[in-house]
Amino acid sequence: MGILRKTQSLAVMLAEFDKSSHAISAIDLIRRLSNKLNKTTVYRILDKLEDDGLLHSFLGKNGIKWYAKCNGCSKTAHTDVHPHFQCVDCGQVDCLAIQIPIPELPNRTALMSSVLIQGKCQNCL
Amino acid sequence: MGILRKTQSLAVMLAEFDKSSHAISAIDLIRRLSNKLNKTTVYRILDKLEDDGLLHSFLGKNGIKWYAKCNGCSKTAHTDVHPHFQCVDCGQVDCLAIQIPIPELPNRTALMSSVLIQGKCQNCL
DNA sequence: AATTTTAATGCAACTAAGTTGCAAATATAT
DNA sequence: ATATATTTGCAACTTAGTTGCATTAAAATT
């Protein structure tokens, strides 16, 4: 349903995403904010921010959910699709500002694709 | 550690993978075999078959784990890497016999990549 | 073939990530 | 200032997967 009210919790969450340019996993966010926000609240605000096109979500290693800021998305059009990179050493996750072309598939229609590249980040090389 | 003994459970599991050419989710396998095998056993045999290069695993929609037969992999070299396709309507998952090239990433080393394409399969079009 | 050894299995209990229902608190509208 | 509606916290739940341990079943040894 998206964000309707400017609450304290919302401010806290947005501040957290403004702090760093990396993606943040839901779990980590819950841990970081555990003294301020309930985990249910965190999940719910993440949902709404995604609905509103301010965040996008994707699955990292082991199927856990990550969130990062969107670039140029709106409530109606999530156009900011890109691969994500996760460092196998430090676990850090980033959006990659590149496009991976998906070829035409015979007998199938591709609607979306998710690409996770794992490897070593600059710090861990 | 891989498969060491030829057990009844192993035979049951292999039979299940021979039945269909599609990928099978761990959960579905557990459900299908619930009258014959315990879920712990299913998970353990899947692990071993993956170690041995007979199956490969990957994450589908919602981060749940899928398994499919490998083509030309061995205990030491898992060379059969490819994208997977999941139908958004029927949920069916298949390996795609194509290669998605991953470009060089500045300041990073890519070690592996996983690509999940979602869309409509032939049946559901 | 009987016995010993070692691996595989089933079970119950657990973990981790995420979800749901509901009462209480907090924004916003009146 | 009050009423209305959304948000929050809490506890309890769900789902996928894991762990420890006693029992069972392969395979090796005699």
Short mmCIF file of C-alpha atoms (C1' of nucleotides) in Angstrom, two decimals:
data_model
loop_
_atom_site.label_atom_id
_atom_site.label_comp_id
_atom_site.label_asym_id
_atom_site.label_seq_id
_atom_site.Cartn_x
_atom_site.Cartn_y
_atom_site.Cartn_z
CA MET A 1 0.00 0.00 0.00
CA GLY A 2 3.02 2.32 0.26
CA ILE A 3 3.98 4.94 2.79
CA LEU A 4 1.13 7.10 4.09
CA ARG A 5 2.49 8.65 7.25
CA LYS A 6 5.81 10.19 8.15
CA THR A 7 6.60 8.30 11.30
CA GLN A 8 9.64 8.07 13.52
CA SER A 9 10.28 4.50 12.42
CA LEU A 10 10.32 5.53 8.79
CA ALA A 11 12.84 8.28 9.49
CA VAL A 12 15.09 5.82 11.32
CA MET A 13 15.00 3.37 8.43
CA LEU A 14 15.64 5.97 5.76
CA ALA A 15 18.56 7.29 7.78
CA GLU A 16 20.04 3.81 7.81
CA PHE A 17 19.90 3.55 4.03
CA ASP A 18 21.41 7.01 3.68
CA LYS A 19 24.33 6.02 5.85
CA SER A 20 25.85 3.66 3.31
CA SER A 21 25.79 3.09 -0.39
CA HIS A 22 25.77 -0.69 -0.05
CA ALA A 23 22.77 -2.95 0.01
CA ILE A 24 21.46 -3.99 3.43
CA SER A 25 19.96 -7.33 4.29
CA ALA A 26 16.66 -7.34 6.13
CA ILE A 27 18.24 -9.38 8.91
CA ASP A 28 21.14 -7.02 9.32
CA LEU A 29 18.83 -4.04 9.38
CA ILE A 30 16.74 -5.67 12.08
CA ARG A 31 19.88 -6.34 14.09
CA ARG A 32 21.18 -2.79 13.68
CA LEU A 33 17.87 -1.23 14.70
CA SER A 34 16.88 -3.76 17.34
CA ASN A 35 17.01 -1.17 20.10
CA LYS A 36 14.78 1.22 18.20
CA LEU A 37 12.40 -0.85 16.07
CA ASN A 38 10.58 -4.14 16.19
CA LYS A 39 11.43 -6.57 13.42
CA THR A 40 7.84 -6.67 12.21
CA THR A 41 7.98 -2.92 11.75
CA VAL A 42 11.22 -3.18 9.81
CA TYR A 43 9.75 -5.77 7.44
CA ARG A 44 6.62 -3.72 6.97
CA ILE A 45 8.41 -0.49 6.20
CA LEU A 46 10.73 -2.29 3.77
CA ASP A 47 7.66 -3.59 1.96
CA LYS A 48 6.18 -0.14 1.69
CA LEU A 49 9.38 1.52 0.54
CA GLU A 50 9.62 -1.13 -2.15
CA ASP A 51 6.03 -0.52 -3.20
CA ASP A 52 6.83 3.15 -3.49
CA GLY A 53 9.85 2.50 -5.70
CA LEU A 54 12.34 3.90 -3.22
CA LEU A 55 13.95 0.54 -2.53
CA HIS A 56 14.31 -2.66 -4.50
CA SER A 57 14.81 -6.11 -3.06
CA PHE A 58 16.64 -9.18 -4.26
CA LEU A 59 17.98 -12.43 -2.90
CA GLY A 60 21.60 -12.85 -1.91
CA LYS A 61 23.59 -15.92 -0.99
CA ASN A 62 21.48 -18.51 0.85
CA GLY A 63 18.29 -16.88 -0.31
CA ILE A 64 18.26 -14.07 2.20
CA LYS A 65 16.61 -10.84 1.30
CA TRP A 66 18.54 -7.65 0.58
CA TYR A 67 17.38 -4.13 -0.05
CA ALA A 68 19.02 -1.20 -1.81
CA LYS A 69 18.02 2.24 -2.94
CA CYS A 70 16.40 2.50 -6.35
CA ASN A 71 17.58 4.83 -9.03
CA GLY A 72 14.77 6.46 -10.93
CA CYS A 73 11.95 4.10 -10.04
CA SER A 74 8.44 5.19 -9.21
CA LYS A 75 5.37 3.73 -7.57
CA THR A 76 4.22 2.42 -10.93
CA ALA A 77 7.42 1.53 -12.77
CA HIS A 78 10.31 -0.42 -11.34
CA THR A 79 12.75 0.17 -14.15
CA ASP A 80 16.00 0.02 -12.23
CA VAL A 81 16.99 -3.61 -12.83
CA HIS A 82 20.60 -4.66 -12.61
CA PRO A 83 22.79 -7.47 -11.34
CA HIS A 84 24.06 -7.61 -7.77
CA PHE A 85 27.46 -8.53 -6.50
CA GLN A 86 28.17 -10.29 -3.24
CA CYS A 87 31.65 -10.72 -1.83
CA VAL A 88 32.27 -14.31 -0.77
CA ASP A 89 34.68 -13.12 1.92
CA CYS A 90 33.08 -10.15 3.68
CA GLY A 91 29.51 -10.73 2.51
CA GLN A 92 29.04 -7.13 1.36
CA VAL A 93 26.52 -6.66 -1.41
CA ASP A 94 26.36 -3.96 -4.08
CA CYS A 95 24.29 -3.04 -7.07
CA LEU A 96 26.20 -3.19 -10.35
CA ALA A 97 25.54 -0.37 -12.76
CA ILE A 98 25.67 -2.66 -15.76
CA GLN A 99 23.17 -4.51 -17.86
CA ILE A 100 23.25 -8.23 -18.52
CA PRO A 101 21.39 -8.93 -21.74
CA ILE A 102 18.98 -11.84 -21.58
CA PRO A 103 18.64 -13.56 -24.96
CA GLU A 104 15.32 -14.52 -26.52
CA LEU A 105 14.18 -17.89 -25.22
CA PRO A 106 12.48 -20.24 -27.66
CA ASN A 107 9.02 -21.32 -26.41
CA ARG A 108 9.18 -19.06 -23.41
CA THR A 109 8.55 -15.44 -22.50
CA ALA A 110 10.99 -13.86 -20.09
CA LEU A 111 9.38 -11.32 -17.79
CA MET A 112 12.20 -10.65 -15.38
CA SER A 113 15.62 -11.87 -14.48
CA SER A 114 17.79 -11.76 -11.43
CA VAL A 115 21.53 -12.07 -11.54
CA LEU A 116 23.76 -12.55 -8.55
CA ILE A 117 27.48 -12.52 -9.13
CA GLN A 118 29.66 -13.76 -6.32
CA GLY A 119 33.36 -13.10 -6.00
CA LYS A 120 35.85 -10.90 -4.22
CA CYS A 121 35.29 -7.22 -3.66
CA GLN A 122 38.00 -4.59 -3.87
CA ASN A 123 38.65 -4.73 -0.13
CA CYS A 124 39.03 -8.48 -0.01
CA LEU A 125 41.18 -8.92 -3.10
CA MET B 1 31.54 -36.53 1.72
CA GLY B 2 29.56 -37.94 -1.19
CA ILE B 3 27.72 -41.21 -1.64
CA LEU B 4 29.40 -44.22 -0.07
CA ARG B 5 26.68 -46.86 0.08
CA LYS B 6 23.98 -47.96 -2.27
CA THR B 7 20.95 -47.72 -0.09
CA GLN B 8 17.24 -48.04 -0.67
CA SER B 9 16.74 -44.34 -0.02
CA LEU B 10 19.31 -43.43 -2.61
CA ALA B 11 17.59 -45.59 -5.21
CA VAL B 12 14.24 -43.97 -4.43
CA MET B 13 15.68 -40.50 -4.85
CA LEU B 14 17.50 -41.26 -8.08
CA ALA B 15 14.32 -42.78 -9.48
CA GLU B 16 12.50 -39.56 -8.73
CA PHE B 17 15.03 -37.51 -10.69
CA ASP B 18 14.87 -39.97 -13.58
CA LYS B 19 11.10 -39.59 -13.77
CA SER B 20 11.19 -36.03 -15.05
CA SER B 21 13.56 -33.75 -16.88
CA HIS B 22 12.57 -30.72 -14.83
CA ALA B 23 14.25 -29.43 -11.74
CA ILE B 24 12.74 -30.46 -8.39
CA SER B 25 12.58 -28.34 -5.27
CA ALA B 26 13.76 -29.90 -2.06
CA ILE B 27 10.38 -29.20 -0.50
CA ASP B 28 8.49 -30.86 -3.29
CA LEU B 29 10.75 -33.88 -3.20
CA ILE B 30 10.15 -34.21 0.53
CA ARG B 31 6.42 -34.02 -0.05
CA ARG B 32 6.48 -36.56 -2.87
CA LEU B 33 8.53 -39.04 -0.88
CA SER B 34 7.01 -38.38 2.52
CA ASN B 35 5.63 -41.90 2.77
CA LYS B 36 9.01 -43.45 2.01
CA LEU B 37 11.71 -41.16 3.34
CA ASN B 38 12.28 -38.78 6.20
CA LYS B 39 12.96 -35.18 5.21
CA THR B 40 16.35 -35.23 6.92
CA THR B 41 17.32 -38.14 4.72
CA VAL B 42 16.18 -36.30 1.61
CA TYR B 43 18.26 -33.25 2.47
CA ARG B 44 21.28 -35.39 3.26
CA ILE B 45 21.14 -37.39 0.05
CA LEU B 46 20.67 -34.22 -1.99
CA ASP B 47 23.83 -32.84 -0.40
CA LYS B 48 25.77 -35.92 -1.25
CA LEU B 49 24.56 -36.13 -4.82
CA GLU B 50 25.59 -32.53 -5.24
CA ASP B 51 29.02 -33.26 -3.79
CA ASP B 52 29.38 -36.06 -6.28
CA GLY B 53 28.48 -33.82 -9.22
CA LEU B 54 25.33 -35.74 -10.09
CA LEU B 55 23.02 -32.90 -9.12
CA HIS B 56 23.40 -29.16 -8.94
CA SER B 57 21.40 -26.83 -6.74
CA PHE B 58 20.24 -23.27 -7.13
CA LEU B 59 17.70 -20.91 -5.63
CA GLY B 60 14.32 -20.33 -7.22
CA LYS B 61 11.66 -17.77 -6.48
CA ASN B 62 11.46 -16.87 -2.78
CA GLY B 63 14.88 -18.35 -2.17
CA ILE B 64 13.81 -21.95 -2.06
CA LYS B 65 16.27 -24.61 -3.08
CA TRP B 66 15.99 -26.56 -6.33
CA TYR B 67 17.96 -29.48 -7.67
CA ALA B 68 18.53 -30.77 -11.17
CA LYS B 69 20.70 -33.35 -12.82
CA CYS B 70 24.17 -32.22 -13.87
CA ASN B 71 25.56 -32.65 -17.33
CA GLY B 72 29.18 -33.68 -17.38
CA CYS B 73 30.15 -32.67 -13.86
CA SER B 74 32.39 -34.70 -11.61
CA LYS B 75 33.26 -34.87 -7.93
CA THR B 76 36.02 -32.35 -8.48
CA ALA B 77 34.71 -30.08 -11.23
CA HIS B 78 31.26 -28.55 -11.34
CA THR B 79 31.45 -27.18 -14.85
CA ASP B 80 27.79 -27.33 -15.77
CA VAL B 81 26.74 -23.76 -15.02
CA HIS B 82 23.75 -22.24 -16.73
CA PRO B 83 20.73 -20.04 -16.09
CA HIS B 84 17.44 -21.40 -14.79
CA PHE B 85 13.94 -20.56 -15.83
CA GLN B 86 10.93 -20.52 -13.55
CA CYS B 87 7.40 -20.12 -14.80
CA VAL B 88 5.52 -17.48 -12.84
CA ASP B 89 2.24 -19.31 -13.46
CA CYS B 90 2.87 -23.01 -12.86
CA GLY B 91 6.11 -22.69 -10.91
CA GLN B 92 7.93 -25.27 -13.03
CA VAL B 93 11.70 -24.83 -13.20
CA ASP B 94 14.10 -25.85 -15.97
CA CYS B 95 17.75 -25.58 -16.77
CA LEU B 96 18.47 -23.46 -19.84
CA ALA B 97 21.12 -24.81 -22.18
CA ILE B 98 22.52 -21.38 -22.87
CA GLN B 99 25.33 -19.28 -21.53
CA ILE B 100 24.96 -15.78 -20.16
CA PRO B 101 28.28 -14.00 -20.47
CA ILE B 102 29.35 -12.09 -17.38
CA PRO B 103 31.45 -9.05 -18.24
CA GLU B 104 34.70 -8.14 -16.50
CA LEU B 105 34.00 -6.14 -13.35
CA PRO B 106 36.35 -3.29 -12.48
CA ASN B 107 37.85 -3.69 -8.98
CA ARG B 108 36.20 -7.06 -8.46
CA THR B 109 36.80 -10.69 -9.29
CA ALA B 110 33.76 -12.72 -10.30
CA LEU B 111 33.95 -16.32 -9.17
CA MET B 112 30.46 -17.51 -9.94
CA SER B 113 27.12 -16.21 -11.06
CA SER B 114 23.57 -17.36 -10.79
CA VAL B 115 20.85 -16.29 -13.14
CA LEU B 116 17.17 -16.90 -12.61
CA ILE B 117 14.84 -15.88 -15.39
CA GLN B 118 11.15 -15.75 -14.60
CA GLY B 119 8.40 -15.72 -17.16
CA LYS B 120 5.85 -17.95 -18.85
CA CYS B 121 6.66 -21.44 -19.96
CA GLN B 122 5.36 -23.03 -23.15
CA ASN B 123 2.41 -24.60 -21.36
CA CYS B 124 1.30 -21.41 -19.69
CA LEU B 125 1.66 -19.08 -22.66
"C1'" DA C 1 27.68 -67.42 6.79
"C1'" DA C 2 28.20 -64.92 11.06
"C1'" DT C 3 30.13 -61.12 13.04
"C1'" DT C 4 32.12 -56.65 13.20
"C1'" DT C 5 32.60 -52.13 11.56
"C1'" DT C 6 30.99 -47.99 9.62
"C1'" DA C 7 27.70 -45.32 7.23
"C1'" DA C 8 22.83 -44.12 6.67
"C1'" DT C 9 18.38 -43.35 8.64
"C1'" DG C 10 14.44 -41.65 11.51
"C1'" DC C 11 12.95 -38.97 14.98
"C1'" DA C 12 12.40 -35.10 17.80
"C1'" DA C 13 13.90 -30.96 18.83
"C1'" DC C 14 15.90 -26.89 17.17
"C1'" DT C 15 17.19 -22.59 14.27
"C1'" DA C 16 16.56 -18.68 11.30
"C1'" DA C 17 13.87 -15.77 8.34
"C1'" DG C 18 9.86 -14.07 7.75
"C1'" DT C 19 4.50 -13.55 8.64
"C1'" DT C 20 -0.04 -12.77 11.09
"C1'" DG C 21 -3.61 -11.13 14.41
"C1'" DC C 22 -4.66 -8.03 17.63
"C1'" DA C 23 -4.48 -4.47 21.11
"C1'" DA C 24 -2.13 -0.12 22.08
"C1'" DA C 25 0.14 3.99 20.35
"C1'" DT C 26 0.79 7.67 17.16
"C1'" DA C 27 -0.20 10.52 12.89
"C1'" DT C 28 -3.30 13.05 10.46
"C1'" DA C 29 -7.90 15.01 9.48
"C1'" DT C 30 -11.96 17.30 11.33
"C1'" DA D 1 -9.25 19.18 21.08
"C1'" DT D 2 -11.20 15.26 19.40
"C1'" DA D 3 -12.09 11.66 16.19
"C1'" DT D 4 -10.44 8.56 12.73
"C1'" DA D 5 -7.29 5.70 10.58
"C1'" DT D 6 -2.67 4.08 10.13
"C1'" DT D 7 1.38 2.23 12.43
"C1'" DT D 8 3.63 -0.17 15.89
"C1'" DG D 9 4.99 -3.82 19.23
"C1'" DC D 10 4.28 -8.09 20.92
"C1'" DA D 11 3.58 -12.85 20.98
"C1'" DA D 12 2.63 -16.56 18.58
"C1'" DC D 13 3.07 -18.86 14.31
"C1'" DT D 14 4.93 -20.73 9.74
"C1'" DT D 15 8.19 -22.61 6.63
"C1'" DA D 16 12.64 -24.34 5.11
"C1'" DG D 17 16.28 -26.31 6.62
"C1'" DT D 18 19.70 -28.29 10.41
"C1'" DT D 19 21.57 -31.03 14.43
"C1'" DG D 20 22.30 -34.73 17.91
"C1'" DC D 21 21.64 -39.12 18.94
"C1'" DA D 22 19.96 -43.76 19.15
"C1'" DT D 23 18.68 -47.37 15.81
"C1'" DT D 24 19.06 -49.73 11.41
"C1'" DA D 25 21.22 -51.34 7.37
"C1'" DA D 26 25.35 -51.79 4.19
"C1'" DA D 27 29.71 -53.45 3.47
"C1'" DA D 28 34.04 -55.44 5.14
"C1'" DT D 29 36.27 -58.93 7.85
"C1'" DT D 30 36.67 -63.25 9.81
#
